[in-house]
mmCIF file of C-alpha atoms in Angstrom:
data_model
loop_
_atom_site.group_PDB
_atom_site.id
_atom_site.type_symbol
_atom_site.label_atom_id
_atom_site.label_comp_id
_atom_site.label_asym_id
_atom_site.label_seq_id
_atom_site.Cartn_x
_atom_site.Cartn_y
_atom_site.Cartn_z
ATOM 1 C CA UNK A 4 3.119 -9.874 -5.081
ATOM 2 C CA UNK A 5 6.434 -7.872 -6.074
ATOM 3 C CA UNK A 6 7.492 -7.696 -9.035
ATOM 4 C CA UNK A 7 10.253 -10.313 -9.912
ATOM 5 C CA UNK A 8 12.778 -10.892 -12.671
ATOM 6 C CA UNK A 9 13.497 -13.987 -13.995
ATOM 7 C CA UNK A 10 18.127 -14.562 -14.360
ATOM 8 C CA UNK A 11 19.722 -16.959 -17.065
ATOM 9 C CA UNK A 12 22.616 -18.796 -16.454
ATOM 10 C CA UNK A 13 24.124 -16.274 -18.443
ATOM 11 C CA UNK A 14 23.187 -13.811 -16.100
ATOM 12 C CA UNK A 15 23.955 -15.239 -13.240
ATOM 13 C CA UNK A 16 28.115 -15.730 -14.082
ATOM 14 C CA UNK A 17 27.195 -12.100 -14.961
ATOM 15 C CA UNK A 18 25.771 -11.052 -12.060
ATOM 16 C CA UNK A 19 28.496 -13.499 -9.547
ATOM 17 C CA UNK A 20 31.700 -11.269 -11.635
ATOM 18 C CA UNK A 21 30.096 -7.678 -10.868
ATOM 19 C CA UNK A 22 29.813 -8.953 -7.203
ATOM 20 C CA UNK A 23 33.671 -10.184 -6.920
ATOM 21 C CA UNK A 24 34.407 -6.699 -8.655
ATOM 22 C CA UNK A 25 32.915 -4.901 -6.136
ATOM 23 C CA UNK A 26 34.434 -7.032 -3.451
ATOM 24 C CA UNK A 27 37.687 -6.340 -5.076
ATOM 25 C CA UNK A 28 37.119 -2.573 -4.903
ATOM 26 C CA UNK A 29 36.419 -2.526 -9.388
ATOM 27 C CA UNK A 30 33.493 -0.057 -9.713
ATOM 28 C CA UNK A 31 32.073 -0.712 -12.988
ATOM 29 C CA UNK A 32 28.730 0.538 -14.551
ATOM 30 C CA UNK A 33 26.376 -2.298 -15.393
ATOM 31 C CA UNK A 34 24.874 -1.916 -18.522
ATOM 32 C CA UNK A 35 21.656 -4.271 -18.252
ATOM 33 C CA UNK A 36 19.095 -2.602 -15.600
ATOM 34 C CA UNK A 37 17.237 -5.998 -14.889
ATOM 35 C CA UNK A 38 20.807 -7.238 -13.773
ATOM 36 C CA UNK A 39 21.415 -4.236 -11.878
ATOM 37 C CA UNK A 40 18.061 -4.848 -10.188
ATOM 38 C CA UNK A 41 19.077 -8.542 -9.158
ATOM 39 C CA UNK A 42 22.336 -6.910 -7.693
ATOM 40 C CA UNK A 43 20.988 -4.485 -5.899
ATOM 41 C CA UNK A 44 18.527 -6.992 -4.523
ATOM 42 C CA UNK A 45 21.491 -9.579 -3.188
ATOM 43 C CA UNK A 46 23.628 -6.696 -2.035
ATOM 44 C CA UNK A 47 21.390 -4.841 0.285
ATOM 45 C CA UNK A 48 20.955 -7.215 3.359
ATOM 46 C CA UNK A 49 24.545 -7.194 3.560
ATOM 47 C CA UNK A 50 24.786 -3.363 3.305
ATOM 48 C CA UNK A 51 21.789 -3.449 6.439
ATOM 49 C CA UNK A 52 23.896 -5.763 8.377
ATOM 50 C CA UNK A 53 27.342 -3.883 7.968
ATOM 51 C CA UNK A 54 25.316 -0.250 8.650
ATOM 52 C CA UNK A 55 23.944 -1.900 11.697
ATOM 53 C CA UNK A 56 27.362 -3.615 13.048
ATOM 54 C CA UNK A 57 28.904 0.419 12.351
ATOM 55 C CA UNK A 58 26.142 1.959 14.157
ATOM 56 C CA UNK A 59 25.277 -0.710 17.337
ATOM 57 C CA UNK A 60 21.891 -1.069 16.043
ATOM 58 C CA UNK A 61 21.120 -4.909 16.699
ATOM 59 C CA UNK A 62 17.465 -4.287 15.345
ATOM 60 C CA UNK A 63 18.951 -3.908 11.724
ATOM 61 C CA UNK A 64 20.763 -6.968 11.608
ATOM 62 C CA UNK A 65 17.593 -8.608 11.389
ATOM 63 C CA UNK A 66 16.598 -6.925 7.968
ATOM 64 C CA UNK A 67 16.268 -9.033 5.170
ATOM 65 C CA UNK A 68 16.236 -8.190 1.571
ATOM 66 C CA UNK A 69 13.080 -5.780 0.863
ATOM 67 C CA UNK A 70 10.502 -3.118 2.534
ATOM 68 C CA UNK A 71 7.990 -5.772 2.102
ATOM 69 C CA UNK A 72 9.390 -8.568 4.095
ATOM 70 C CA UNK A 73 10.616 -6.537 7.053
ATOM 71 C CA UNK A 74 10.294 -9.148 9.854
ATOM 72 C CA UNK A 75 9.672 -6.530 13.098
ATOM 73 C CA UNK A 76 6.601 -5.300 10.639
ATOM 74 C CA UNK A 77 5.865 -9.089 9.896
ATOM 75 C CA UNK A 78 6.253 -10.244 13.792
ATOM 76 C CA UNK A 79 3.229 -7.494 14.347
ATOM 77 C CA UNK A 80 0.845 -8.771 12.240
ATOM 78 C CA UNK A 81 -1.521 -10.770 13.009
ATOM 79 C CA UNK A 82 -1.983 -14.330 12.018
ATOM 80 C CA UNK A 83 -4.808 -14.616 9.516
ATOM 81 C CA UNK A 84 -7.304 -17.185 10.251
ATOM 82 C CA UNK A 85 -7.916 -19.507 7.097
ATOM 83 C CA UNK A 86 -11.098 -20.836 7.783
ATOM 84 C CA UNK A 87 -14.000 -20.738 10.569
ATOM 85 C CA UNK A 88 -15.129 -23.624 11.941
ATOM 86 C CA UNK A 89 -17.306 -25.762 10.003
ATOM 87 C CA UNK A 90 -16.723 -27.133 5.945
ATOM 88 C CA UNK A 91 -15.783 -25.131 3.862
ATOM 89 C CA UNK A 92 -18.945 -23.935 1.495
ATOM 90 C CA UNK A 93 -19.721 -24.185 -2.142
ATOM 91 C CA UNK A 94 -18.563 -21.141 -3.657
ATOM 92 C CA UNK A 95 -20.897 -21.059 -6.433
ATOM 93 C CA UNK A 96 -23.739 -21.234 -4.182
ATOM 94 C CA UNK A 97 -22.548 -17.659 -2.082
ATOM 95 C CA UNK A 98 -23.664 -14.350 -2.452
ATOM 96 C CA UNK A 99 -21.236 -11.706 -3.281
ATOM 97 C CA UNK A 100 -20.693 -10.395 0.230
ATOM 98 C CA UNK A 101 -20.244 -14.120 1.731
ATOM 99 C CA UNK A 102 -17.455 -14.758 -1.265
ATOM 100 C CA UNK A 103 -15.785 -11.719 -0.087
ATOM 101 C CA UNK A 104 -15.922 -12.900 3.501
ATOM 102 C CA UNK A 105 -14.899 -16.270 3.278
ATOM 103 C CA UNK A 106 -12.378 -15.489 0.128
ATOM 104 C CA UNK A 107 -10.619 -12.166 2.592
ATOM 105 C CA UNK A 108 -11.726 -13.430 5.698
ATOM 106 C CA UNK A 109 -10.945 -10.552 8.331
ATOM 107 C CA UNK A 110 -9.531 -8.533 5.789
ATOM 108 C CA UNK A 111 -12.844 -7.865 4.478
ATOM 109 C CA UNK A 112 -14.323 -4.802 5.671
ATOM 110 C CA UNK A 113 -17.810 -4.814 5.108
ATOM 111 C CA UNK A 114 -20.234 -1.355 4.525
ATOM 112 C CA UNK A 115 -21.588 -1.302 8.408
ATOM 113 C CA UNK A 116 -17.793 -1.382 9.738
ATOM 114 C CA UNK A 117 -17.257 1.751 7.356
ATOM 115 C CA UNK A 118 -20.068 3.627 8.643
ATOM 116 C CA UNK A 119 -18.626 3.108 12.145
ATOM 117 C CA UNK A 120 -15.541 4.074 11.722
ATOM 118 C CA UNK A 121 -16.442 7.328 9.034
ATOM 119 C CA UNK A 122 -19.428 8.324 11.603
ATOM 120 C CA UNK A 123 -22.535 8.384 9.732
ATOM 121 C CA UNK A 124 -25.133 6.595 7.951
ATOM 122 C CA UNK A 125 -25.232 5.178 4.371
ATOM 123 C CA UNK A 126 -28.613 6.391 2.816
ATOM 124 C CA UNK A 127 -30.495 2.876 1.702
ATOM 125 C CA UNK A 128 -29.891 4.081 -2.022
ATOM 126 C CA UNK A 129 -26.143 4.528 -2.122
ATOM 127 C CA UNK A 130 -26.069 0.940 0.335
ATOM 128 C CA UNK A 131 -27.681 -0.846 -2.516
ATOM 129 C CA UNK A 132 -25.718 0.745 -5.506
ATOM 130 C CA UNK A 133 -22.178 0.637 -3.123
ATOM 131 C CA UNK A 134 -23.556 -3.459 -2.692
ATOM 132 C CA UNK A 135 -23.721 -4.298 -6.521
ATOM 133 C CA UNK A 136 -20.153 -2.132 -6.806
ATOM 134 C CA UNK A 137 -19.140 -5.043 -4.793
ATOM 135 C CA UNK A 138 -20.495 -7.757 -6.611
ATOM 136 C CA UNK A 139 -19.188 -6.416 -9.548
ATOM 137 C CA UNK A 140 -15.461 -6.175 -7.736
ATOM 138 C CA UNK A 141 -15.537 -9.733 -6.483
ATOM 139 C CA UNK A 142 -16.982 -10.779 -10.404
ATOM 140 C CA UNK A 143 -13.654 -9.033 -11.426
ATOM 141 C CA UNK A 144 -11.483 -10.424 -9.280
ATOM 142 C CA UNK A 145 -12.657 -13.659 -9.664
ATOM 143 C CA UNK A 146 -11.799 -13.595 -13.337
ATOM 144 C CA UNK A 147 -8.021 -12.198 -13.114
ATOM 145 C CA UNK A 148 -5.337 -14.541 -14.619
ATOM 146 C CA UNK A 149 -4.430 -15.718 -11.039
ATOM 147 C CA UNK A 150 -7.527 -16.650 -9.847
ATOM 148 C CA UNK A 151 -9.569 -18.240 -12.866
ATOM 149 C CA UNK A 152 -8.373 -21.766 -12.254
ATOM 150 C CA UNK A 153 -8.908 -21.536 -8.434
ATOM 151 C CA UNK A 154 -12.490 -19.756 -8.978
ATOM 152 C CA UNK A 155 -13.528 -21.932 -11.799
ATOM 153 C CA UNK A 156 -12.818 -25.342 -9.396
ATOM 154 C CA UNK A 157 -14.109 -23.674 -6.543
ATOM 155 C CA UNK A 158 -10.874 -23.919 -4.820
ATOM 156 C CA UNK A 159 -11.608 -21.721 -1.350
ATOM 157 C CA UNK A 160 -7.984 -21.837 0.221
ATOM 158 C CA UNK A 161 -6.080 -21.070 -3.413
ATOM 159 C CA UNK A 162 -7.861 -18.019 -3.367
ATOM 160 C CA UNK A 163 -7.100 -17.380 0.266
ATOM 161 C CA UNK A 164 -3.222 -17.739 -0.655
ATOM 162 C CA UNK A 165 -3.541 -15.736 -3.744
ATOM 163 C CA UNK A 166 -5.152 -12.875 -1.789
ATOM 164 C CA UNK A 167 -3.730 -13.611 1.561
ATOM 165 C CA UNK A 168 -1.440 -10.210 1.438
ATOM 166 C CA UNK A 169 -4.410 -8.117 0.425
ATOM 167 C CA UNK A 170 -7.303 -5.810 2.119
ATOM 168 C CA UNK A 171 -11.154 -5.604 0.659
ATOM 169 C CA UNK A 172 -12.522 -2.207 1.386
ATOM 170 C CA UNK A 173 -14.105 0.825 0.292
ATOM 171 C CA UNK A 174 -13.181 4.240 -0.454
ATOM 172 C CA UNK A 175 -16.143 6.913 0.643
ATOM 173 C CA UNK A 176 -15.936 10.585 -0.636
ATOM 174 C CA UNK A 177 -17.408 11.884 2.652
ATOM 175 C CA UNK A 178 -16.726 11.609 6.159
ATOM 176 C CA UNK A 179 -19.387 12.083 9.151
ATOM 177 C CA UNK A 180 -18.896 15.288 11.112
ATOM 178 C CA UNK A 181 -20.261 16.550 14.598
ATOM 179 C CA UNK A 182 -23.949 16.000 14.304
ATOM 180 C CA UNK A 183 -23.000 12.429 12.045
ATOM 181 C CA UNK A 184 -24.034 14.567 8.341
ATOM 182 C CA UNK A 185 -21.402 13.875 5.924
ATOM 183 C CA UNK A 186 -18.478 16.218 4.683
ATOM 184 C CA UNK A 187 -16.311 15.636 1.851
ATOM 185 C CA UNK A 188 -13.770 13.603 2.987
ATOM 186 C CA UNK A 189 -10.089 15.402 2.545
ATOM 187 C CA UNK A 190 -6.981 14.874 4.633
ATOM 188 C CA UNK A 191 -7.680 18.131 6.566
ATOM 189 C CA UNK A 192 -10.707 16.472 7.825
ATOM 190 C CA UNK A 193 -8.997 12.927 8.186
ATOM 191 C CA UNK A 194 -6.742 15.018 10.369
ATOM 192 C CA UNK A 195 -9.537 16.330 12.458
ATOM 193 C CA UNK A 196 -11.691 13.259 12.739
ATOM 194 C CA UNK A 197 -8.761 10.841 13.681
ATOM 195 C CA UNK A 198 -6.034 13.160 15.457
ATOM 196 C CA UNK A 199 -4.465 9.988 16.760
ATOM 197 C CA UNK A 200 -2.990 9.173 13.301
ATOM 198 C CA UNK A 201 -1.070 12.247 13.055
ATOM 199 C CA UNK A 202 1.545 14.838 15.244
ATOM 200 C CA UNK A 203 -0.265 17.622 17.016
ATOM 201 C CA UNK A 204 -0.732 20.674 15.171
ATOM 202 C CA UNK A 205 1.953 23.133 15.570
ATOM 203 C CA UNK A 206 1.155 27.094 15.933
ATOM 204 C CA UNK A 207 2.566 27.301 12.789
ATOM 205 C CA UNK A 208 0.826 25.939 10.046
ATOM 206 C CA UNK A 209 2.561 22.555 8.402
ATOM 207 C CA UNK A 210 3.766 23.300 5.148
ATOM 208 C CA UNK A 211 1.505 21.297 3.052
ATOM 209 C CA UNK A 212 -1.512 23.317 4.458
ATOM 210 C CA UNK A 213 -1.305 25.974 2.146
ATOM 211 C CA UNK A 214 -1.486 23.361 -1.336
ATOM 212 C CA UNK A 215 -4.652 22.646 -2.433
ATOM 213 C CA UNK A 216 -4.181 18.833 -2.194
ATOM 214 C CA UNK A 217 -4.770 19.363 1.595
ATOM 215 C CA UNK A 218 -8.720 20.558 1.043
ATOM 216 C CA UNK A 219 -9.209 18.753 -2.312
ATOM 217 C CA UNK A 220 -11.986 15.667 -2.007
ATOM 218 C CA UNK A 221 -11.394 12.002 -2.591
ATOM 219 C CA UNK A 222 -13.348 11.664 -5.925
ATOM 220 C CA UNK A 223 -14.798 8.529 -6.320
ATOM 221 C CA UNK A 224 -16.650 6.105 -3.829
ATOM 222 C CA UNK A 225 -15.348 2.746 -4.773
ATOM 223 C CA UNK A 226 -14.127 -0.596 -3.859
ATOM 224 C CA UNK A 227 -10.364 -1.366 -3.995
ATOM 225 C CA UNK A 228 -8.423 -4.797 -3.316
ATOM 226 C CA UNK A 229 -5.217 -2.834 -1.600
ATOM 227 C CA UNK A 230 -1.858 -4.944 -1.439
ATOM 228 C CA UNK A 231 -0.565 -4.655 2.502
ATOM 229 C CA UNK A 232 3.029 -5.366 0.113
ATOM 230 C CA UNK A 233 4.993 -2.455 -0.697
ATOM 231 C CA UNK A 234 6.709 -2.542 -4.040
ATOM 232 C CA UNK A 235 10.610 -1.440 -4.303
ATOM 233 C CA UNK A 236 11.316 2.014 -5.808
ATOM 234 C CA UNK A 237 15.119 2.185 -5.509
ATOM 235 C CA UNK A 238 15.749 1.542 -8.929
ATOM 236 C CA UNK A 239 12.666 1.571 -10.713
ATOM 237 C CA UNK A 240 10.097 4.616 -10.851
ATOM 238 C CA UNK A 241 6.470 3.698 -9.045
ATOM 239 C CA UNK A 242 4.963 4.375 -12.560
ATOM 240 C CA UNK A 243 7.196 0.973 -13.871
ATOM 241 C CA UNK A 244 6.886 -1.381 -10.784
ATOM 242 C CA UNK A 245 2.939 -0.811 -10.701
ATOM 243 C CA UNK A 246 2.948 -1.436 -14.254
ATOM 244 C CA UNK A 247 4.793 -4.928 -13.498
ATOM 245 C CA UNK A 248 2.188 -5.170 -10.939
ATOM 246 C CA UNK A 249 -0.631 -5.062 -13.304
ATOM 247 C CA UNK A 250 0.733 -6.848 -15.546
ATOM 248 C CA UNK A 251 0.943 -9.995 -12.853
ATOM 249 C CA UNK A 252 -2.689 -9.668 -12.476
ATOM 250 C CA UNK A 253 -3.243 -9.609 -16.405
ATOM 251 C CA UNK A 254 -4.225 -6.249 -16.361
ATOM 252 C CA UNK A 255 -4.620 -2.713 -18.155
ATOM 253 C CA UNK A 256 -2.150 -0.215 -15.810
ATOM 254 C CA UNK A 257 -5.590 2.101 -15.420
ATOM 255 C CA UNK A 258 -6.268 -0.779 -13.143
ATOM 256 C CA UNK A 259 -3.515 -0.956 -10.876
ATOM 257 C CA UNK A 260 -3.595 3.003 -10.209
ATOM 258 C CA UNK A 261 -0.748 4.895 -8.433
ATOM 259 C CA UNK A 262 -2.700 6.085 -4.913
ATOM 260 C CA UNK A 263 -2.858 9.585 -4.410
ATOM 261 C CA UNK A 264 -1.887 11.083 -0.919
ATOM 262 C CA UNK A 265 -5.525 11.559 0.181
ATOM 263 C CA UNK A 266 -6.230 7.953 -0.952
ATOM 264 C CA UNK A 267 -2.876 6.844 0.786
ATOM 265 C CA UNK A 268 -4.197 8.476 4.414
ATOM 266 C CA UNK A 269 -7.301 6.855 3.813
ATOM 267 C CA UNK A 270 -6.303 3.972 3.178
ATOM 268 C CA UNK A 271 -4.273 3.408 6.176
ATOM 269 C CA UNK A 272 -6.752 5.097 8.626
ATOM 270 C CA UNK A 273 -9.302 2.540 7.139
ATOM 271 C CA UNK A 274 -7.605 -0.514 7.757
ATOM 272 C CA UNK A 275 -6.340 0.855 11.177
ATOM 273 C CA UNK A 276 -9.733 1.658 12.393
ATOM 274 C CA UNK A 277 -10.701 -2.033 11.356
ATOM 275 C CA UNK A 278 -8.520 -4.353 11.573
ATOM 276 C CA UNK A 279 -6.537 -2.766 14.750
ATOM 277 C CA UNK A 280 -3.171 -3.665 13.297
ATOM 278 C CA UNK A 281 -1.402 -0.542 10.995
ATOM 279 C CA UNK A 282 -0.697 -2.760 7.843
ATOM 280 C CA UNK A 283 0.668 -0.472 5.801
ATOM 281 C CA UNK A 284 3.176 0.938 8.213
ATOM 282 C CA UNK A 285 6.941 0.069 7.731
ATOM 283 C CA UNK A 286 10.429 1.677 7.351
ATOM 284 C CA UNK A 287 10.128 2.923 3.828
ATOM 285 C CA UNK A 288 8.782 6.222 2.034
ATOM 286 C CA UNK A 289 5.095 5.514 0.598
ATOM 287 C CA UNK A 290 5.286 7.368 -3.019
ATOM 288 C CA UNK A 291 2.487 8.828 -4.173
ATOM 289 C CA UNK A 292 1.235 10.175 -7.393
ATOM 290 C CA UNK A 293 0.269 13.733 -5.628
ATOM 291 C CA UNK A 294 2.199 16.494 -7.055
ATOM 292 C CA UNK A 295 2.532 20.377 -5.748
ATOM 293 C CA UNK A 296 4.520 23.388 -7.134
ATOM 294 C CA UNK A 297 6.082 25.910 -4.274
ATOM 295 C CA UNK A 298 6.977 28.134 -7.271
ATOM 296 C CA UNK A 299 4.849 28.514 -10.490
ATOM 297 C CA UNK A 300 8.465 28.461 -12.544
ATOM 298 C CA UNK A 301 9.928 24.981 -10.736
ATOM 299 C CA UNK A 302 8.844 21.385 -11.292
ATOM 300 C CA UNK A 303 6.358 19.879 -9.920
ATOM 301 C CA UNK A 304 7.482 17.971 -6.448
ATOM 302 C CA UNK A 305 6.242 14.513 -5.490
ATOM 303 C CA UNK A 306 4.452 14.080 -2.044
ATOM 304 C CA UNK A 307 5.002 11.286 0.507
ATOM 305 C CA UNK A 308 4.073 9.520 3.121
ATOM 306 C CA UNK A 309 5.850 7.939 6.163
ATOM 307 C CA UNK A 310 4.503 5.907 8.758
ATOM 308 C CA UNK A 311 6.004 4.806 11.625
ATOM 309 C CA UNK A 312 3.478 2.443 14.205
ATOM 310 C CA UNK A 313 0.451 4.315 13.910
ATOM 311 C CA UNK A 314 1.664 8.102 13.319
ATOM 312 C CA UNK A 315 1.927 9.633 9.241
ATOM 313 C CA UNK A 316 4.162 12.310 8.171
ATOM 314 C CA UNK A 317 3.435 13.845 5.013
ATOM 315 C CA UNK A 318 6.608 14.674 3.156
ATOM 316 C CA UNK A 319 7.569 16.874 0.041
ATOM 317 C CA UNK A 320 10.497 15.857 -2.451
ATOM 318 C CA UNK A 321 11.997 16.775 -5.774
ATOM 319 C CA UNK A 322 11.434 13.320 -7.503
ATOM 320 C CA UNK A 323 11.063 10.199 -5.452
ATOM 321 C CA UNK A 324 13.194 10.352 -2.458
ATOM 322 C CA UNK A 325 16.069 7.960 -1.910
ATOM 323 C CA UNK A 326 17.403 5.449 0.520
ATOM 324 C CA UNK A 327 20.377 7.334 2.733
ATOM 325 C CA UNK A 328 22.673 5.546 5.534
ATOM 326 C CA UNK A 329 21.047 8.535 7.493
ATOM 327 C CA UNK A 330 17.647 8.015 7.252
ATOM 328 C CA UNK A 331 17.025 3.863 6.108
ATOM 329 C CA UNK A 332 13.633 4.431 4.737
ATOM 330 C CA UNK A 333 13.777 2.642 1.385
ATOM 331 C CA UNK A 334 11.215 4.293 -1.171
ATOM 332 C CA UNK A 335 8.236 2.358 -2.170
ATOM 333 C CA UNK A 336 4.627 1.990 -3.713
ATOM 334 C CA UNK A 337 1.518 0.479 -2.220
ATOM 335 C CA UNK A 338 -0.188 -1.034 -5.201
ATOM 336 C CA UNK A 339 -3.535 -1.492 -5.095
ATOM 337 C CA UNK A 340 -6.853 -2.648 -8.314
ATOM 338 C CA UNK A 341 -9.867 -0.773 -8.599
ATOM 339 C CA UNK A 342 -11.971 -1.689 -11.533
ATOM 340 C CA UNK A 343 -14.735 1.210 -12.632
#
């Protein structure tokens, strides 16, 4: 699902010479960024590998070239089962929540799962209008530029494959407390409902405590297709890569929306709870489009998120944090569509 960039021959002698001048110790600025890109991308495995050899680390030598294909993250997922037993069904002839289940398989998480996992129950009124949000979802996916042909012929496994890096679920505004009534959800109350996902508290206050992006509600209740594929920020600000990324689905960019932190946390607690495997986890720095201001006269700094197995850090930065020899956490976005 990352964005890729298509090299000419012309390119490619182009791209070969700036390689053999930086073999041959000639540092020379490279004009064209797409090239740059395509360097940067051939380069880096070999930068992993000699960092690793340096350092002892034998885990690193097994790093290939992106965030997205790291193959310890890959080795911990589990194998998605294409099909149950049994023919495959018309899909013409299948309601909305069977497409989604037999399109997503266990990467489908329907309404009931939610309500486990957020503690209380839907009221019959917001199940029915949260039901036709889905239809209209799957109607929407169903009609992208990837997916047309496949949908039109009824073509099951296509789908599968187009979606296969991809989670179904749905974003809820409130959270069930003690006695199971709902509270807005917010990523203080993430933090109290599922302590597991985070450090313990410290006696001192974290710092992001005192912004109001701690205690400020998720906003809309809404289905989202998130991509469990992280796109590649080292050169290219999240704004442009999930631009790319909406324009592979043939897509406005409103579409393709940059997450926010709260809608980051929620995301991965979600698909945690659910599918018992921490999909969006990985060696990188999760950009988000949350911003906070320690002083009222500096710029606004960009907000973070690592996760590491199953625990998040929220992190603070002025502009979006960089890969260091130090600390090999490459920075990234976790596109995701959400249609109103």
């Amino acid at each position: 699902m990352s964005e890729t960039i298509s090299t000419s021959a012309e390119d490619i002698e182009v791209l070969a010479q700036a390689i053999l001048s930086l073999d041959n110790g000639q540092v020379e600025p490279v004009p064209d960024d797409a090239l740059l890109y395509d360097l940067s991308e051939h380069v880096k495995p070999y930068i992993d590998r000699l960092i690793a050899l340096r350092q002892g680390d034998s885990l690193l030598s097994d790093l290939d070239d992106g965030p997205s294909k790291n193959k310890r993250t890959r080795k911990k997922r589990k194998t998605r089962r294409r099909n149950p037993e049994g023919p495959l069904p018309e899909l013409d002839s299948l309601a909305p929540e069977e497409k989604a289940y037999w399109i997503f398989m266990e990467r489908y998480i329907p309404l009931d799962r939610h309500q486990e996992i957020l503690g209380y129950d839907f009221a019959q009124e917001d199940i029915e209008a949260h039901q036709q949000a889905l239809h209209r979802m799957i109607d929407n996916l169903l009609v992208l530029v990837p997916t047309i042909d496949a949908a039109q012929g009824g073509d099951i496994p296509a789908l599968q494959q187009i979606f296969a890096s991809t989670v179904l679920f749905f974003r809820n505004p409130f959270l069930g407390d003690d006695d199971g009534h709902p509270t807005p959800c917010t990523i203080e109350a993430l933090r109290q409902r599922f302590p597991a996902y985070f450090y313990k508290r410290r006696k001192k206050p974290n710092w992001f405590e005192r912004f109001p992006f701690y205690t400020a509600p998720l906003e809309e209740a809404k289905w989202v297709l998130c991509d469990t594929e992280a796109l590649n920020c080292t050169l290219r600000r999240p704004e442009r890569k999930l631009a790319g990324y909406a324009r592979h689905w043939g897509i406005s960019d409103d579409q393709a929306p940059h997450k926010t932190t709260l809608e980051d946390i929620y995301d991965r607690i979600i698909c945690g709870e659910a599918l018992e495997e921490n999909v969006f986890a990985g060696a990188y720095n999760a950009c988000t489009a949350t911003h906070y201001r320690s002083r009222r006269k500096k710029a606004g700094k960009m907000v973070y998120t690592v996760q590491k197995r199953r625990k998040i850090v929220i992190n603070g930065s002025d502009g979006t944090p960089h890969w260091k020899a130090g600390k090999r956490l490459w920075p990234v976005a976790h596109p995701c569509l959400s249609f109103s």
